[in-house]
Amino acid sequence: MEAEKIINVAKQFSRFPGGRFYEDGEFSGQRFREKMLVPALNKYQRVVVDLDGTLGYGSSFLEEAFGGLVRISGFTPDQLNKALDVRTQNEVLSYTVRHYIDEARPQKQVTEEEPRAEAVA
Amino acid sequence: MPFPVTPPTWVSYMPAVGPALAWLTAVLGWVIVSRDNNKREDRREVRSTLDTIVGAVNALEDKATQYYAMDVSDESRHLEMEIKRDLKVLEAKIKRLAATDPRFQHLQRQSAFHNVLTGGDFEQSARTARPHTDGKMIEIYSEARELIETLETVYVEKYHTRFSFHWPWTAGR
């Protein structure tokens, strides 16, 4: 694994990030997570995300991009605390991102084995 | 013949000490008055900044309720940009205010306000208009009031809580 990757959202993604899902816009939280964050986290030991330089962020974008790492993409908050560094002059944003990561819960994945497990119990 | 009175030793120092004491008193007085003036000016400046911030919070509340009351449209997309931009400006203003007292930078309260305005179905194409009685509108109003109340409380604690003296026999009245 390579050492560190810096992602500048304004320069490498968009100065106007917005929306939660693909259908909400070209620069959605889902796109940012799937096309930029997850590949970087899988390739580098440490990923630094620079949030400055954009028009601003909606919480829906931030929750989908960062909370989604735990809810959907399979990362744990501990893994992200070690591997992900969010940098910004706006402390409200960094606080909010940390909050979403810490509060996110993996979405329950229904598997074929679950009904058998319940039956045994 | 009057009884001879020998003055105490310290009286002999008075011609030298007296003028020095007068100067010292004048300088101390100037220091105290100057400090009080500076405090008063600081307070006025913080009050003025706080009034601007309160106005910005109220304006954001109005924009957000207007936004959530309309369906997705060009106008709502424009409001999305304005709300995000205005939140960024507001948070920068509060950060500057927090340079005077870090208690103004209440991150949890600011984050809650940011979240209620731009979380949930904000910027989603599937969003639909809500009535003004919707719980979302009440949440927006509530978080705006909480943020303002938090900032005002810090201001009062900083500038209007003073040491006050009471005679012992008036305690409890």
Coordinates of C-alpha atoms in Angstrom, one line a residue:
Chain A
M1 CA 0.0 0.0 0.0
E2 CA 1.3 3.4 -0.9
A3 CA 1.7 6.0 1.9
E4 CA -0.6 9.0 1.5
K5 CA -3.1 10.5 -0.9
I6 CA -4.4 14.0 -0.8
I7 CA -7.8 14.7 -2.3
N8 CA -8.6 18.3 -2.8
V9 CA -12.4 18.3 -3.3
A10 CA -12.5 21.7 -5.1
K11 CA -9.7 20.9 -7.5
Q12 CA -10.2 17.2 -8.1
F13 CA -13.9 16.8 -7.8
S14 CA -16.0 20.0 -7.9
R15 CA -16.2 23.5 -6.5
F16 CA -19.9 22.9 -6.2
P17 CA -20.4 19.5 -4.7
G18 CA -24.0 18.7 -3.9
G19 CA -26.7 16.1 -3.7
R20 CA -26.8 12.7 -2.1
F21 CA -27.2 10.2 -4.8
Y22 CA -26.2 9.9 -8.5
E23 CA -29.6 11.0 -9.6
D24 CA -29.4 14.2 -7.6
G25 CA -26.5 15.7 -9.6
E26 CA -23.2 15.2 -11.2
F27 CA -21.2 15.8 -8.1
S28 CA -23.1 13.9 -5.5
G29 CA -21.9 12.4 -2.2
Q30 CA -22.4 8.9 -3.6
R31 CA -20.2 9.7 -6.6
F32 CA -17.5 11.2 -4.4
R33 CA -17.5 8.2 -2.1
E34 CA -17.5 5.5 -4.8
K35 CA -15.3 7.2 -7.3
M36 CA -12.7 8.9 -5.1
L37 CA -12.8 8.0 -1.4
V38 CA -13.2 4.2 -1.5
P39 CA -10.5 3.7 -4.3
A40 CA -8.1 5.9 -2.4
L41 CA -8.8 4.2 1.0
N42 CA -8.2 0.8 -0.6
K43 CA -4.9 1.9 -2.2
Y44 CA -3.3 4.2 0.3
Q45 CA -2.5 3.9 4.0
R46 CA -3.7 7.4 4.6
V47 CA -6.1 9.6 2.8
V48 CA -6.2 13.4 3.4
V49 CA -9.4 15.1 2.2
D50 CA -9.2 18.9 1.9
L51 CA -12.7 20.3 2.0
D52 CA -11.7 24.0 1.5
G53 CA -12.3 26.0 -1.7
T54 CA -15.8 25.0 -2.5
L55 CA -19.0 27.0 -2.3
G56 CA -20.1 25.0 0.7
Y57 CA -21.4 21.6 1.7
G58 CA -24.8 20.3 2.4
S59 CA -25.0 17.8 5.3
S60 CA -26.7 15.4 2.9
F61 CA -23.5 15.3 0.7
L62 CA -21.3 14.9 3.8
E63 CA -23.4 12.1 5.3
E64 CA -23.6 10.2 2.1
A65 CA -19.9 10.6 1.3
F66 CA -18.4 9.9 4.7
G67 CA -21.2 8.3 6.8
G68 CA -21.7 6.0 3.7
L69 CA -18.1 4.7 4.2
V70 CA -19.4 2.9 7.3
R71 CA -23.1 2.4 6.3
I72 CA -22.4 1.0 2.8
S73 CA -18.8 0.6 1.9
G74 CA -17.8 -1.6 4.9
F75 CA -15.3 0.5 6.7
T76 CA -15.3 0.8 10.5
P77 CA -15.0 4.1 12.4
D78 CA -11.7 2.9 13.9
Q79 CA -10.3 2.2 10.4
L80 CA -11.4 5.6 9.2
N81 CA -10.0 7.4 12.3
K82 CA -6.6 5.9 11.4
A83 CA -6.7 6.2 7.7
L84 CA -8.8 9.3 7.0
D85 CA -7.8 12.8 7.7
V86 CA -10.3 15.6 7.0
R87 CA -8.7 19.0 6.7
T88 CA -10.6 22.3 6.5
Q89 CA -10.5 25.8 8.0
N90 CA -14.2 25.3 8.9
E91 CA -14.2 23.3 12.2
V92 CA -17.9 22.8 11.9
L93 CA -17.4 20.7 8.8
S94 CA -14.6 18.5 10.3
Y95 CA -16.8 18.1 13.5
T96 CA -19.8 17.1 11.4
V97 CA -17.9 14.6 9.3
R98 CA -16.4 12.9 12.4
H99 CA -19.9 12.8 13.9
Y100 CA -21.3 11.1 10.8
I101 CA -18.5 8.5 10.8
D102 CA -18.9 7.8 14.5
E103 CA -22.7 7.6 14.4
A104 CA -23.1 5.6 11.2
R105 CA -24.1 1.9 11.4
P106 CA -23.6 -0.7 8.7
Q107 CA -26.8 -1.3 6.8
K108 CA -28.2 -4.7 7.8
Q109 CA -27.4 -7.0 5.0
V110 CA -30.1 -9.8 4.7
T111 CA -28.4 -13.0 3.8
E112 CA -29.7 -16.5 3.1
E113 CA -28.3 -17.8 6.3
E114 CA -30.1 -15.4 8.7
P115 CA -33.5 -17.3 8.7
R116 CA -31.7 -20.6 9.5
A117 CA -29.8 -18.9 12.4
E118 CA -33.0 -17.5 13.9
A119 CA -34.6 -21.0 13.6
V120 CA -31.7 -22.6 15.5
A121 CA -32.0 -19.9 18.2
Chain B
M1 CA 4.0 76.4 78.5
P2 CA 2.6 73.8 76.1
F3 CA 3.8 70.2 76.6
P4 CA 6.5 69.6 73.8
V5 CA 5.2 67.1 71.1
T6 CA 7.8 65.1 69.1
P7 CA 6.3 64.2 65.7
P8 CA 6.7 60.5 64.6
T9 CA 9.5 59.7 62.2
W10 CA 7.3 59.1 59.2
V11 CA 6.1 62.7 59.2
S12 CA 9.6 63.7 58.2
Y13 CA 9.3 61.7 55.0
M14 CA 6.0 63.3 54.0
P15 CA 7.5 66.1 51.9
A16 CA 9.2 63.5 49.7
V17 CA 6.6 60.7 49.7
G18 CA 3.5 62.9 49.3
P19 CA 4.1 64.1 45.7
A20 CA 5.2 60.6 44.7
L21 CA 1.9 59.2 46.2
A22 CA -0.1 61.8 44.2
W23 CA 1.6 60.8 40.9
L24 CA 1.1 57.1 41.7
T25 CA -2.6 57.7 42.4
A26 CA -2.9 59.6 39.1
V27 CA -1.2 56.8 37.1
L28 CA -3.2 54.1 38.7
G29 CA -6.4 56.0 38.0
W30 CA -5.4 56.4 34.4
V31 CA -4.7 52.6 34.1
I32 CA -8.1 51.7 35.6
V33 CA -10.0 54.1 33.4
S34 CA -8.2 53.1 30.3
R35 CA -8.7 49.4 31.0
D36 CA -12.5 50.0 31.6
N37 CA -12.7 52.0 28.3
N38 CA -11.0 49.2 26.4
K39 CA -13.4 46.7 27.9
R40 CA -16.3 48.8 27.0
E41 CA -15.1 49.1 23.4
D42 CA -14.5 45.3 23.2
R43 CA -18.0 44.6 24.4
R44 CA -19.5 47.0 21.9
E45 CA -17.6 45.3 19.0
V46 CA -18.6 41.8 20.2
R47 CA -22.2 43.0 20.5
S48 CA -22.2 44.4 17.0
T49 CA -20.7 41.2 15.6
L50 CA -23.2 39.1 17.5
D51 CA -26.1 41.2 16.2
T52 CA -24.9 40.6 12.6
I53 CA -24.6 36.8 13.3
V54 CA -28.1 36.7 14.8
G55 CA -29.4 38.5 11.7
A56 CA -27.7 35.9 9.5
V57 CA -29.1 33.0 11.4
N58 CA -32.6 34.5 11.1
A59 CA -32.1 35.0 7.4
L60 CA -31.0 31.5 6.9
E61 CA -34.0 30.2 8.8
D62 CA -36.2 32.1 6.4
K63 CA -34.4 30.9 3.3
A64 CA -34.5 27.3 4.5
T65 CA -38.2 27.3 5.4
Q66 CA -38.9 28.9 2.0
Y67 CA -36.8 26.2 0.3
Y68 CA -38.5 23.2 2.0
A69 CA -41.9 24.7 1.2
M70 CA -41.3 24.6 -2.5
D71 CA -40.9 21.7 -5.0
V72 CA -37.7 21.1 -6.9
S73 CA -37.3 23.9 -9.4
D74 CA -34.7 26.3 -10.7
E75 CA -35.6 28.6 -7.8
S76 CA -35.1 25.9 -5.2
R77 CA -31.7 25.0 -6.8
H78 CA -30.7 28.6 -6.5
L79 CA -31.7 28.6 -2.9
E80 CA -29.6 25.5 -2.3
M81 CA -26.5 27.4 -3.4
E82 CA -27.5 30.4 -1.3
I83 CA -28.1 28.4 1.8
K84 CA -24.7 26.6 1.5
R85 CA -22.9 29.8 0.8
D86 CA -24.6 31.7 3.6
L87 CA -23.9 28.9 6.1
K88 CA -20.2 29.0 5.1
V89 CA -20.1 32.8 5.7
L90 CA -22.0 32.4 9.0
E91 CA -19.6 29.7 10.3
A92 CA -16.6 31.9 9.4
K93 CA -18.1 34.8 11.3
I94 CA -18.7 32.7 14.4
K95 CA -15.1 31.5 14.2
R96 CA -13.8 35.1 14.2
L97 CA -16.1 35.9 17.1
A98 CA -14.7 32.9 18.9
A99 CA -11.3 34.5 18.8
T100 CA -12.6 36.8 21.6
D101 CA -13.9 33.9 23.6
P102 CA -13.7 30.2 22.5
R103 CA -17.1 29.5 24.1
F104 CA -18.7 31.2 21.1
Q105 CA -17.4 28.3 18.9
H106 CA -20.0 25.8 20.1
L107 CA -19.4 23.2 17.4
Q108 CA -22.2 20.8 18.4
R109 CA -24.8 23.6 18.2
Q110 CA -23.4 24.9 14.9
S111 CA -23.3 21.4 13.4
A112 CA -26.9 20.7 14.5
F113 CA -28.0 23.9 12.7
H114 CA -26.0 23.0 9.6
N115 CA -27.5 19.6 9.7
V116 CA -31.1 20.6 10.1
L117 CA -30.8 23.1 7.2
T118 CA -28.9 20.9 4.7
G119 CA -29.4 17.3 5.9
G120 CA -32.0 14.7 5.0
D121 CA -33.5 15.3 1.5
F122 CA -31.6 18.6 0.9
E123 CA -30.5 18.8 -2.7
Q124 CA -32.3 15.5 -3.6
S125 CA -34.2 15.4 -6.9
A126 CA -37.0 13.4 -5.2
R127 CA -37.6 16.0 -2.6
T128 CA -41.2 17.3 -2.4
A129 CA -42.6 20.5 -0.9
R130 CA -43.6 20.5 2.8
P131 CA -46.3 22.4 4.5
H132 CA -45.2 25.1 7.0
T133 CA -46.6 23.0 9.8
D134 CA -44.3 20.2 9.0
G135 CA -41.9 18.9 11.7
K136 CA -38.9 19.9 9.5
M137 CA -40.0 23.6 9.7
I138 CA -40.3 23.4 13.4
E139 CA -36.9 21.8 13.7
I140 CA -35.3 24.6 11.6
Y141 CA -37.0 27.2 13.8
S142 CA -35.9 25.3 17.0
E143 CA -32.3 24.9 16.0
A144 CA -32.0 28.5 14.9
R145 CA -33.3 29.6 18.3
E146 CA -31.0 27.2 20.1
L147 CA -27.9 28.6 18.2
I148 CA -28.9 32.2 19.0
E149 CA -29.6 31.4 22.6
T150 CA -26.2 29.7 23.0
L151 CA -24.3 32.7 21.6
E152 CA -26.3 35.2 23.6
T153 CA -25.7 33.2 26.8
V154 CA -21.9 33.3 26.2
Y155 CA -22.2 37.0 25.7
V156 CA -24.1 37.6 28.9
E157 CA -21.7 35.3 30.9
K158 CA -18.7 37.2 29.5
Y159 CA -19.9 40.8 29.9
H160 CA -22.7 41.0 32.3
T161 CA -21.8 38.6 35.1
R162 CA -19.9 40.8 37.6
F163 CA -18.7 40.4 41.1
S164 CA -21.3 42.1 43.3
F165 CA -21.1 42.9 47.0
H166 CA -23.9 42.4 49.5
W167 CA -24.0 43.2 53.1
P168 CA -24.0 39.9 55.1
W169 CA -27.4 40.6 56.7
T170 CA -29.0 41.0 53.2
A171 CA -28.0 37.5 52.1
G172 CA -31.0 35.4 50.9
R173 CA -33.2 38.5 50.2

